[in-house]
Amino acid sequence: MAATEKEIVDGLAEIVNEIAGIPVEDVQLDKSFTDDLDVDSLSMVEVVVAAEERFDVKIPDDDVKNLKTVGDATKYILEHQA
Amino acid sequence: MNSTNNTVVVTGIGATTPLGGDAASTWEGLLAGRSGVSLLEQDWAADLPVRIAGQIAVEPSEIIPRPQARKLDRSAQFALIAAEEAWKDAGFTGKAGEDGNAVEPDRLGAVIASGIGGVTTLLDQYDVLKEKGVRRVSPHTVPMLMPNSPAANVGIALGARAGVHTPVSACASGAEAIGYAVEMIRTGRADIVVAGGTEAAVHPLPIAAFGNMMAMSKNNDDPQGASRPWDVDRNGFVLGEGAGVIVLESEEHAKARGARIYAEAVGQGISADAHHITQPEPSGNGIAQALLNLVHNTGLKPAEIAHINAHATSTPQGDIGEIKALRQAFGDDVDHMAVASTKSMTGHLLGGAGGIETVATVLALYHRTAPPTINIENLDPEVDADIIRSEPRALPEGTIAALNDSFGFGGHNVVLAFRTV
């Protein structure tokens, strides 16, 4: 069953918390991974791989650069999940 | 303008070792003659011929926050812990040039070595590749496994921009790092350099490999008695893990800021055996040449040397070759040198050895007390030197010097000298 927007944000919050140590409540749709959440380019790859597993979605490397915010990622996952 | 022959001093020390999570607890363990070696109770050790090691006393996970730790190989975690301690011990907080820290970043260097680098990261990620596939291999793998990672991470943490280096010479790496750092200050490239060695190789592959070389003690029934340098029954080294880091500083810079000075870093003597990739040159000629080079380079007089923290790893050949070399280089002066191998207590930290043993050597001068060598029940009759056994030894008054010997596979010989101030 496809995840809802809320489930995706909550899931991304857990992933970002695991990888960057940011409190889950700080992971909001408007937050930038790099500027607000301490996720550098290498850690972003980890976020993407974890999100792929969790939401059963493929995120090609060329698309990763467009995922600047939690909102960008959430929208991408909503549109591409199996 | 800096002159090109600055006097160099030690103003900070830090360590995390099998004996303790900092330099003070490590020193206390050394003076007490305590062994940091224990049985490897991990599942992966069950089938290994060697099931003992000097495992770290305080796990880095207790100190470094997890999000930071997961991007650092264990060797870099040890180095950061020891470097931060040394930095604070030298009287500094935070990053050079930031938030009231007056150190000029362009005058601060970092030289941290490791013999094997991020070997556990490499092997763990290979397991991930095989078991979980390409996509799951961590994007942090390369910056974690590269041998310069500990130096680079320390350099970033402290804001060192005068140069960050990682000499690699197996078990001489840590000493070579400190020697390189002394030269950076002596020749005016930096005012302060944070330097040392780290190693984290307690993993089945390195243990299997060293074990198959017949280089390690297999005294699994007596872990604490297994590392026994110069004892007739010594049968190989015991692997240890951890890091030792010191803050080196030009005397001028240290005095200008009123820093506590532990000792003068006199300099180094380096040579190579050009003999065999793993076996030490049996006559000790290569090591003797390093000792003679030290005297030649620094003007240190053998008569000044009161203590030697020896390389002696508890191998049949190596322990004797080192003693022969001391005699060959220093003759009768060896008689007034109190010689110890702290590896009897910490195990052999490979590239970390020069780091923690420099910490021990500097503290021995500062406290005028040299640590003992434990586990010598029957001293090998070939050992023609004054070995400190069982109890610590008071060192003489007046100006005295101490050496730290480190030798590595490949025939690398590095001797560092320190002197009381």
Short mmCIF file of C-alpha atoms in Angstrom, two decimals:
data_model
loop_
_atom_site.label_atom_id
_atom_site.label_comp_id
_atom_site.label_asym_id
_atom_site.label_seq_id
_atom_site.Cartn_x
_atom_site.Cartn_y
_atom_site.Cartn_z
CA MET A 1 0.00 0.00 0.00
CA ALA A 2 1.30 3.43 -0.92
CA ALA A 3 2.46 5.67 1.93
CA THR A 4 0.66 8.93 2.70
CA GLU A 5 2.42 12.28 2.78
CA LYS A 6 2.47 12.20 6.58
CA GLU A 7 3.92 8.70 6.64
CA ILE A 8 6.64 9.76 4.22
CA VAL A 9 7.61 12.86 6.24
CA ASP A 10 7.64 10.81 9.44
CA GLY A 11 9.76 8.15 7.73
CA LEU A 12 12.20 10.72 6.36
CA ALA A 13 12.38 12.28 9.84
CA GLU A 14 13.41 8.94 11.32
CA ILE A 15 16.00 8.42 8.57
CA VAL A 16 17.47 11.91 9.01
CA ASN A 17 17.51 11.43 12.76
CA GLU A 18 19.40 8.16 12.34
CA ILE A 19 21.91 9.59 9.87
CA ALA A 20 22.43 13.18 11.03
CA GLY A 21 21.17 13.13 14.61
CA ILE A 22 18.58 15.87 13.96
CA PRO A 23 15.49 15.63 16.22
CA VAL A 24 12.54 14.14 14.30
CA GLU A 25 10.31 17.15 15.07
CA ASP A 26 12.75 19.44 13.23
CA VAL A 27 12.36 17.53 9.98
CA GLN A 28 9.60 19.53 8.23
CA LEU A 29 8.53 19.87 4.59
CA ASP A 30 10.23 23.25 4.11
CA LYS A 31 13.58 22.16 5.55
CA SER A 32 16.64 21.92 3.30
CA PHE A 33 18.63 18.73 3.80
CA THR A 34 21.97 20.52 3.39
CA ASP A 35 21.30 23.90 4.98
CA ASP A 36 18.94 22.97 7.82
CA LEU A 37 19.40 19.29 8.60
CA ASP A 38 23.17 18.78 8.49
CA VAL A 39 22.91 16.25 5.66
CA ASP A 40 25.93 16.70 3.39
CA SER A 41 26.16 15.29 -0.13
CA LEU A 42 27.49 11.92 1.06
CA SER A 43 24.93 11.57 3.82
CA MET A 44 22.23 12.50 1.26
CA VAL A 45 23.12 9.32 -0.60
CA GLU A 46 22.46 7.41 2.61
CA VAL A 47 19.12 9.18 3.08
CA VAL A 48 18.15 8.28 -0.48
CA VAL A 49 19.10 4.61 -0.15
CA ALA A 50 17.23 4.33 3.15
CA ALA A 51 14.17 6.04 1.64
CA GLU A 52 14.26 3.73 -1.39
CA GLU A 53 14.10 0.69 0.88
CA ARG A 54 11.49 2.10 3.18
CA PHE A 55 9.08 3.39 0.52
CA ASP A 56 9.78 0.88 -2.26
CA VAL A 57 10.84 3.53 -4.73
CA LYS A 58 13.80 3.96 -7.08
CA ILE A 59 15.50 7.36 -6.97
CA PRO A 60 18.10 7.56 -9.79
CA ASP A 61 21.28 9.51 -9.02
CA ASP A 62 20.32 12.16 -11.60
CA ASP A 63 17.13 12.92 -9.68
CA VAL A 64 18.81 13.18 -6.26
CA LYS A 65 20.22 16.64 -7.01
CA ASN A 66 16.66 17.98 -7.37
CA LEU A 67 15.67 16.85 -3.90
CA LYS A 68 16.72 19.96 -1.96
CA THR A 69 14.08 19.92 0.75
CA VAL A 70 12.11 17.38 2.69
CA GLY A 71 9.11 18.56 0.66
CA ASP A 72 10.92 17.82 -2.63
CA ALA A 73 11.70 14.31 -1.47
CA THR A 74 8.22 13.69 -0.12
CA LYS A 75 6.63 14.80 -3.40
CA TYR A 76 9.04 12.64 -5.41
CA ILE A 77 8.30 9.57 -3.31
CA LEU A 78 4.51 10.18 -3.45
CA GLU A 79 4.69 10.32 -7.23
CA HIS A 80 7.08 7.41 -7.78
CA GLN A 81 6.30 4.83 -5.14
CA ALA A 82 5.33 1.41 -6.38
CA MET B 1 60.25 35.75 10.66
CA ASN B 2 60.84 32.31 12.15
CA SER B 3 64.38 31.06 12.35
CA THR B 4 64.92 27.67 10.79
CA ASN B 5 66.12 25.86 13.88
CA ASN B 6 63.39 26.32 16.46
CA THR B 7 63.48 24.43 19.73
CA VAL B 8 60.40 22.20 19.97
CA VAL B 9 58.56 21.30 23.17
CA VAL B 10 55.65 19.09 24.21
CA THR B 11 52.75 21.06 25.73
CA GLY B 12 49.84 18.61 25.59
CA ILE B 13 49.20 14.88 25.79
CA GLY B 14 46.22 12.64 25.11
CA ALA B 15 45.61 8.93 24.81
CA THR B 16 42.96 6.27 24.67
CA THR B 17 44.39 2.81 25.22
CA PRO B 18 43.69 -0.68 26.53
CA LEU B 19 44.63 0.68 29.98
CA GLY B 20 42.40 3.73 30.11
CA GLY B 21 40.30 6.27 28.25
CA ASP B 22 42.78 9.09 28.75
CA ALA B 23 46.48 9.76 29.34
CA ALA B 24 46.16 9.95 33.13
CA SER B 25 44.44 6.57 33.54
CA THR B 26 46.82 5.00 31.01
CA TRP B 27 49.82 6.33 32.93
CA GLU B 28 48.37 5.08 36.20
CA GLY B 29 47.89 1.62 34.65
CA LEU B 30 51.46 1.59 33.34
CA LEU B 31 52.95 2.49 36.72
CA ALA B 32 50.76 -0.12 38.42
CA GLY B 33 52.07 -2.76 36.00
CA ARG B 34 48.55 -3.60 34.90
CA SER B 35 47.89 -5.61 31.73
CA GLY B 36 45.27 -4.27 29.33
CA VAL B 37 45.14 -7.55 27.41
CA SER B 38 42.01 -9.67 27.56
CA LEU B 39 40.28 -12.59 25.88
CA LEU B 40 38.37 -11.80 22.68
CA GLU B 41 34.87 -12.98 23.55
CA GLN B 42 33.27 -11.86 20.27
CA ASP B 43 31.68 -14.60 18.18
CA TRP B 44 34.04 -13.96 15.29
CA ALA B 45 37.04 -14.83 17.46
CA ALA B 46 35.89 -18.34 18.31
CA ASP B 47 37.77 -20.07 15.49
CA LEU B 48 40.88 -17.92 15.46
CA PRO B 49 44.20 -19.34 16.62
CA VAL B 50 44.78 -16.04 18.46
CA ARG B 51 41.93 -14.98 20.76
CA ILE B 52 43.56 -12.24 22.84
CA ALA B 53 44.10 -8.53 22.32
CA GLY B 54 44.58 -5.25 24.12
CA GLN B 55 41.07 -3.94 23.60
CA ILE B 56 40.26 -0.30 24.20
CA ALA B 57 39.31 0.47 27.82
CA VAL B 58 36.66 3.06 26.97
CA GLU B 59 34.62 2.50 23.80
CA PRO B 60 34.60 5.62 21.59
CA SER B 61 30.81 5.27 21.28
CA GLU B 62 30.66 6.50 24.89
CA ILE B 63 32.27 9.78 23.82
CA ILE B 64 31.59 10.59 20.17
CA PRO B 65 27.93 11.29 19.23
CA ARG B 66 26.55 8.60 16.95
CA PRO B 67 25.84 10.74 13.86
CA GLN B 68 29.50 11.83 13.87
CA ALA B 69 30.85 8.40 14.81
CA ARG B 70 29.11 6.61 11.93
CA LYS B 71 31.19 8.66 9.45
CA LEU B 72 34.47 7.84 11.19
CA ASP B 73 36.48 4.65 11.13
CA ARG B 74 37.34 3.41 14.61
CA SER B 75 40.98 4.48 14.03
CA ALA B 76 39.84 8.07 13.40
CA GLN B 77 37.55 7.94 16.45
CA PHE B 78 40.50 6.99 18.67
CA ALA B 79 42.64 9.72 17.11
CA LEU B 80 39.98 12.40 17.61
CA ILE B 81 39.49 11.45 21.25
CA ALA B 82 43.23 11.52 21.96
CA ALA B 83 43.75 14.73 19.96
CA GLU B 84 40.91 16.58 21.70
CA GLU B 85 42.36 15.56 25.06
CA ALA B 86 45.85 16.72 24.08
CA TRP B 87 44.45 19.97 22.70
CA LYS B 88 42.63 20.75 25.95
CA ASP B 89 45.64 19.63 27.97
CA ALA B 90 47.74 22.18 26.07
CA GLY B 91 45.30 24.86 27.18
CA PHE B 92 43.21 25.23 24.04
CA THR B 93 39.49 24.94 23.45
CA GLY B 94 37.61 24.88 20.17
CA LYS B 95 38.89 25.43 16.69
CA ALA B 96 41.97 27.52 15.86
CA GLY B 97 41.06 31.13 15.16
CA GLU B 98 37.41 30.76 16.21
CA ASP B 99 35.46 31.78 19.31
CA GLY B 100 38.35 33.29 21.21
CA ASN B 101 40.88 30.58 20.27
CA ALA B 102 43.97 32.65 19.45
CA VAL B 103 45.88 29.94 17.55
CA GLU B 104 46.55 31.00 13.95
CA PRO B 105 45.13 28.26 11.71
CA ASP B 106 47.89 28.83 9.15
CA ARG B 107 50.47 28.07 11.85
CA LEU B 108 48.80 24.89 13.11
CA GLY B 109 49.48 21.44 11.64
CA ALA B 110 48.31 17.89 12.26
CA VAL B 111 50.32 14.72 11.63
CA ILE B 112 48.52 11.55 12.65
CA ALA B 113 49.58 8.15 11.37
CA SER B 114 48.11 4.69 11.24
CA GLY B 115 49.77 1.50 10.10
CA ILE B 116 46.76 -0.04 8.39
CA GLY B 117 44.21 2.78 8.27
CA GLY B 118 40.49 2.04 8.06
CA VAL B 119 40.81 -1.71 7.71
CA THR B 120 37.64 -2.53 9.64
CA THR B 121 35.62 -0.12 7.48
CA LEU B 122 37.02 -1.69 4.32
CA LEU B 123 36.21 -5.20 5.47
CA ASP B 124 32.79 -4.34 6.90
CA GLN B 125 31.78 -2.61 3.68
CA TYR B 126 33.00 -5.55 1.63
CA ASP B 127 30.66 -7.68 3.72
CA VAL B 128 27.84 -5.21 2.95
CA LEU B 129 28.66 -5.40 -0.77
CA LYS B 130 28.53 -9.18 -0.79
CA GLU B 131 25.52 -9.59 1.49
CA LYS B 132 23.33 -6.59 0.64
CA GLY B 133 24.51 -5.40 -2.77
CA VAL B 134 26.18 -2.43 -4.39
CA ARG B 135 23.53 0.13 -3.52
CA ARG B 136 24.00 -0.41 0.22
CA VAL B 137 27.75 0.27 0.31
CA SER B 138 28.19 3.39 2.44
CA PRO B 139 29.07 6.59 0.54
CA HIS B 140 31.33 7.35 3.53
CA THR B 141 33.50 4.29 2.85
CA VAL B 142 36.38 6.03 1.07
CA PRO B 143 36.81 8.96 3.49
CA MET B 144 36.59 6.45 6.34
CA LEU B 145 39.09 3.88 5.09
CA MET B 146 41.78 6.17 3.71
CA PRO B 147 44.82 6.08 6.02
CA ASN B 148 44.98 9.90 6.17
CA SER B 149 41.45 10.03 7.55
CA PRO B 150 42.46 10.31 11.23
CA ALA B 151 44.87 13.17 10.41
CA ALA B 152 42.34 14.90 8.18
CA ASN B 153 39.56 14.64 10.74
CA VAL B 154 41.79 15.96 13.52
CA GLY B 155 42.93 18.76 11.21
CA ILE B 156 39.33 19.71 10.44
CA ALA B 157 38.25 19.51 14.08
CA LEU B 158 41.06 21.78 15.27
CA GLY B 159 41.31 24.02 12.20
CA ALA B 160 44.85 23.05 11.18
CA ARG B 161 45.84 24.71 7.90
CA ALA B 162 49.65 24.65 8.01
CA GLY B 163 49.61 21.10 6.63
CA VAL B 164 48.07 17.76 7.51
CA HIS B 165 50.15 14.62 6.96
CA THR B 166 50.12 10.85 7.38
CA PRO B 167 53.43 9.03 7.09
CA VAL B 168 52.87 5.30 6.69
CA SER B 169 55.62 2.94 7.81
CA ALA B 170 53.78 0.04 9.49
CA CYS B 171 54.57 -0.08 13.20
CA ALA B 172 56.93 2.90 12.97
CA SER B 173 54.15 5.13 11.61
CA GLY B 174 53.17 6.84 14.87
CA ALA B 175 56.77 7.70 15.71
CA GLU B 176 57.42 8.88 12.18
CA ALA B 177 54.39 11.18 12.46
CA ILE B 178 55.76 12.76 15.62
CA GLY B 179 59.22 13.07 14.06
CA TYR B 180 57.71 14.76 11.01
CA ALA B 181 55.77 17.15 13.25
CA VAL B 182 58.92 18.09 15.17
CA GLU B 183 60.58 18.93 11.84
CA MET B 184 57.61 21.08 10.76
CA ILE B 185 58.12 23.27 13.81
CA ARG B 186 61.91 23.14 13.83
CA THR B 187 62.07 24.38 10.25
CA GLY B 188 59.42 27.06 10.77
CA ARG B 189 56.47 25.60 8.82
CA ALA B 190 54.24 25.69 11.89
CA ASP B 191 54.16 26.95 15.50
CA ILE B 192 52.01 24.10 16.79
CA VAL B 193 51.49 20.57 15.45
CA VAL B 194 49.15 17.95 16.88
CA ALA B 195 50.84 14.61 16.25
CA GLY B 196 50.58 10.94 17.04
CA GLY B 197 49.46 7.52 15.96
CA THR B 198 46.30 5.47 16.01
CA GLU B 199 45.29 1.92 15.17
CA ALA B 200 42.08 -0.09 15.16
CA ALA B 201 42.78 -3.51 13.70
CA VAL B 202 41.13 -5.86 16.18
CA HIS B 203 39.23 -7.73 13.51
CA PRO B 204 39.42 -11.38 12.40
CA LEU B 205 41.26 -10.71 9.13
CA PRO B 206 44.30 -8.84 10.51
CA ILE B 207 44.43 -11.28 13.43
CA ALA B 208 44.28 -14.29 11.09
CA ALA B 209 46.94 -12.74 8.85
CA PHE B 210 49.37 -11.78 11.62
CA GLY B 211 48.71 -15.15 13.24
CA ASN B 212 49.60 -17.00 10.05
CA MET B 213 52.86 -15.07 9.89
CA MET B 214 53.69 -16.69 13.25
CA ALA B 215 54.12 -13.15 14.58
CA MET B 216 51.54 -13.28 17.36
CA SER B 217 51.42 -14.92 20.75
CA LYS B 218 48.88 -17.72 20.95
CA ASN B 219 48.85 -17.76 24.77
CA ASN B 220 45.04 -17.68 24.85
CA ASP B 221 45.01 -19.36 28.25
CA ASP B 222 46.91 -16.50 29.84
CA PRO B 223 45.94 -13.23 28.11
CA GLN B 224 47.56 -10.94 30.68
CA GLY B 225 50.81 -12.89 30.63
CA ALA B 226 51.02 -13.24 26.84
CA SER B 227 52.97 -10.08 26.04
CA ARG B 228 56.32 -10.77 27.67
CA PRO B 229 59.15 -8.82 26.03
CA TRP B 230 62.65 -10.21 26.76
CA ASP B 231 61.29 -13.20 28.69
CA VAL B 232 62.79 -16.50 27.51
CA ASP B 233 59.29 -17.81 26.78
CA ARG B 234 58.13 -14.88 24.64
CA ASN B 235 56.37 -16.15 21.53
CA GLY B 236 55.05 -13.19 19.60
CA PHE B 237 53.26 -9.88 19.99
CA VAL B 238 49.76 -9.22 21.28
CA LEU B 239 47.67 -6.87 19.15
CA GLY B 240 46.44 -3.69 20.83
CA GLU B 241 44.22 -0.81 19.76
CA GLY B 242 44.01 2.87 20.59
CA ALA B 243 45.75 6.17 19.97
CA GLY B 244 48.30 8.49 21.52
CA VAL B 245 48.59 12.12 20.48
CA ILE B 246 50.77 14.99 21.68
CA VAL B 247 50.78 18.73 21.08
CA LEU B 248 54.17 19.93 19.87
CA GLU B 249 54.96 23.62 19.91
CA SER B 250 57.89 25.89 19.31
CA GLU B 251 59.46 26.78 22.64
CA GLU B 252 59.12 30.45 21.76
CA HIS B 253 55.37 30.12 21.13
CA ALA B 254 54.82 28.00 24.23
CA LYS B 255 56.70 30.38 26.51
CA ALA B 256 54.98 33.45 25.06
CA ARG B 257 51.61 32.06 26.09
CA GLY B 258 52.84 30.68 29.41
CA ALA B 259 52.11 27.05 28.52
CA ARG B 260 53.08 24.13 30.71
CA ILE B 261 56.01 22.34 29.08
CA TYR B 262 56.28 18.59 29.63
CA ALA B 263 59.58 18.06 27.84
CA GLU B 264 61.70 19.18 24.93
CA ALA B 265 61.25 17.18 21.73
CA VAL B 266 64.90 16.89 20.80
CA GLY B 267 64.50 15.23 17.42
CA GLN B 268 64.69 11.94 15.61
CA GLY B 269 66.96 9.37 14.07
CA ILE B 270 65.71 7.40 11.09
CA SER B 271 67.15 4.54 9.06
CA ALA B 272 65.99 1.58 7.01
CA ASP B 273 67.24 -2.01 7.13
CA ALA B 274 67.01 -2.79 3.39
CA HIS B 275 67.08 -6.40 4.50
CA HIS B 276 63.72 -8.22 4.52
CA ILE B 277 60.09 -7.15 4.23
CA THR B 278 59.13 -8.46 7.68
CA GLN B 279 62.19 -9.85 9.49
CA PRO B 280 64.36 -7.43 11.44
CA GLU B 281 68.00 -7.31 10.45
CA PRO B 282 69.38 -9.73 13.10
CA SER B 283 72.62 -7.90 13.96
CA GLY B 284 70.67 -4.73 14.81
CA ASN B 285 72.80 -2.70 12.36
CA GLY B 286 69.81 -0.85 10.93
CA ILE B 287 68.50 0.16 14.32
CA ALA B 288 71.99 1.12 15.48
CA GLN B 289 72.24 3.40 12.47
CA ALA B 290 68.98 5.12 13.46
CA LEU B 291 70.39 5.67 16.96
CA LEU B 292 73.65 7.06 15.55
CA ASN B 293 71.68 9.29 13.17
CA LEU B 294 69.72 10.62 16.14
CA VAL B 295 72.94 11.57 17.93
CA HIS B 296 74.36 13.08 14.76
CA ASN B 297 71.20 15.06 13.89
CA THR B 298 70.44 16.43 17.33
CA GLY B 299 73.73 16.59 19.22
CA LEU B 300 72.14 14.50 21.97
CA LYS B 301 74.81 12.84 24.09
CA PRO B 302 74.33 9.15 24.93
CA ALA B 303 75.43 10.05 28.48
CA GLU B 304 72.23 12.11 28.82
CA ILE B 305 69.91 9.19 28.03
CA ALA B 306 68.41 7.81 31.23
CA HIS B 307 65.46 5.88 29.87
CA ILE B 308 64.39 4.03 26.75
CA ASN B 309 60.81 3.09 25.92
CA ALA B 310 61.79 0.21 23.68
CA HIS B 311 60.02 -1.14 20.63
CA ALA B 312 60.34 -4.72 22.04
CA THR B 313 57.11 -6.38 20.97
CA SER B 314 57.71 -9.79 22.59
CA THR B 315 59.01 -11.53 19.46
CA PRO B 316 61.99 -13.91 19.73
CA GLN B 317 64.23 -12.11 17.20
CA GLY B 318 63.18 -8.48 17.40
CA ASP B 319 63.55 -8.01 21.15
CA ILE B 320 67.20 -9.09 21.04
CA GLY B 321 68.11 -7.20 17.88
CA GLU B 322 67.04 -3.95 19.52
CA ILE B 323 69.23 -4.55 22.59
CA LYS B 324 72.21 -5.46 20.37
CA ALA B 325 71.66 -2.23 18.47
CA LEU B 326 71.67 -0.17 21.66
CA ARG B 327 75.04 -1.68 22.64
CA GLN B 328 76.40 -1.21 19.15
CA ALA B 329 75.44 2.46 19.04
CA PHE B 330 75.95 3.53 22.65
CA GLY B 331 78.51 1.06 24.09
CA ASP B 332 78.98 1.30 27.85
CA ASP B 333 76.52 4.20 28.07
CA VAL B 334 73.73 1.63 27.80
CA ASP B 335 74.54 0.67 31.40
CA HIS B 336 72.90 3.85 32.75
CA MET B 337 69.79 3.58 30.53
CA ALA B 338 66.71 2.09 32.21
CA VAL B 339 64.93 0.18 29.46
CA ALA B 340 61.23 -0.77 29.45
CA SER B 341 58.67 -2.17 27.04
CA THR B 342 55.21 -0.83 27.85
CA LYS B 343 53.88 -3.21 25.18
CA SER B 344 54.01 -5.80 27.96
CA MET B 345 50.90 -4.00 29.30
CA THR B 346 49.21 -2.38 26.28
CA GLY B 347 49.98 -4.94 23.61
CA HIS B 348 51.33 -3.70 20.29
CA LEU B 349 49.28 -0.88 18.77
CA LEU B 350 51.10 -1.10 15.40
CA GLY B 351 50.91 2.43 13.95
CA GLY B 352 49.48 3.64 17.26
CA ALA B 353 52.48 2.38 19.23
CA GLY B 354 54.69 5.39 18.58
CA GLY B 355 51.83 7.60 19.74
CA ILE B 356 51.05 6.01 23.10
CA GLU B 357 54.68 5.18 23.77
CA THR B 358 55.69 8.77 23.17
CA VAL B 359 53.04 9.77 25.70
CA ALA B 360 54.61 7.27 28.15
CA THR B 361 58.14 8.49 27.38
CA VAL B 362 57.24 12.15 27.88
CA LEU B 363 55.38 11.42 31.12
CA ALA B 364 58.33 9.35 32.38
CA LEU B 365 60.56 12.42 31.98
CA TYR B 366 57.97 14.81 33.40
CA HIS B 367 57.40 12.66 36.51
CA ARG B 368 60.97 11.30 36.53
CA THR B 369 59.52 7.84 36.88
CA ALA B 370 59.78 5.16 34.23
CA PRO B 371 57.14 2.43 33.89
CA PRO B 372 58.10 -1.22 34.27
CA THR B 373 58.04 -4.19 31.90
CA ILE B 374 55.70 -6.86 33.20
CA ASN B 375 55.69 -10.63 32.66
CA ILE B 376 59.45 -11.19 32.67
CA GLU B 377 59.76 -14.37 34.71
CA ASN B 378 63.08 -15.43 33.22
CA LEU B 379 65.05 -12.73 31.52
CA ASP B 380 66.63 -13.88 28.26
CA PRO B 381 70.37 -14.15 29.02
CA GLU B 382 71.10 -12.44 25.70
CA VAL B 383 69.58 -9.21 27.05
CA ASP B 384 72.60 -7.09 27.90
CA ALA B 385 70.80 -4.03 29.28
CA ASP B 386 69.18 -2.72 32.47
CA ILE B 387 65.55 -3.75 32.02
CA ILE B 388 63.00 -2.22 34.39
CA ARG B 389 61.03 -5.15 35.76
CA SER B 390 57.87 -5.24 37.86
CA GLU B 391 58.20 -1.90 39.67
CA PRO B 392 58.47 1.62 38.23
CA ARG B 393 61.94 3.15 38.38
CA ALA B 394 62.82 6.63 39.66
CA LEU B 395 64.88 8.51 37.07
CA PRO B 396 67.88 10.68 38.04
CA GLU B 397 67.77 14.41 38.82
CA GLY B 398 69.29 16.97 36.48
CA THR B 399 68.85 17.20 32.73
CA ILE B 400 68.06 13.78 31.33
CA ALA B 401 66.79 12.45 28.02
CA ALA B 402 64.60 9.51 27.04
CA LEU B 403 64.10 7.69 23.75
CA ASN B 404 61.12 6.03 22.15
CA ASP B 405 62.05 3.31 19.64
CA SER B 406 59.65 2.24 16.89
CA PHE B 407 60.35 -0.20 14.08
CA GLY B 408 58.06 -1.36 11.32
CA PHE B 409 57.62 -4.12 8.76
CA GLY B 410 59.52 -2.98 5.71
CA GLY B 411 62.61 -2.29 7.81
CA HIS B 412 61.64 1.20 9.01
CA ASN B 413 63.56 2.35 12.10
CA VAL B 414 62.50 5.52 13.91
CA VAL B 415 63.91 6.75 17.22
CA LEU B 416 62.52 9.84 18.92
CA ALA B 417 64.34 11.72 21.69
CA PHE B 418 62.91 13.90 24.45
CA ARG B 419 64.67 15.81 27.23
CA THR B 420 63.64 17.28 30.58
CA VAL B 421 63.22 21.07 30.69
#
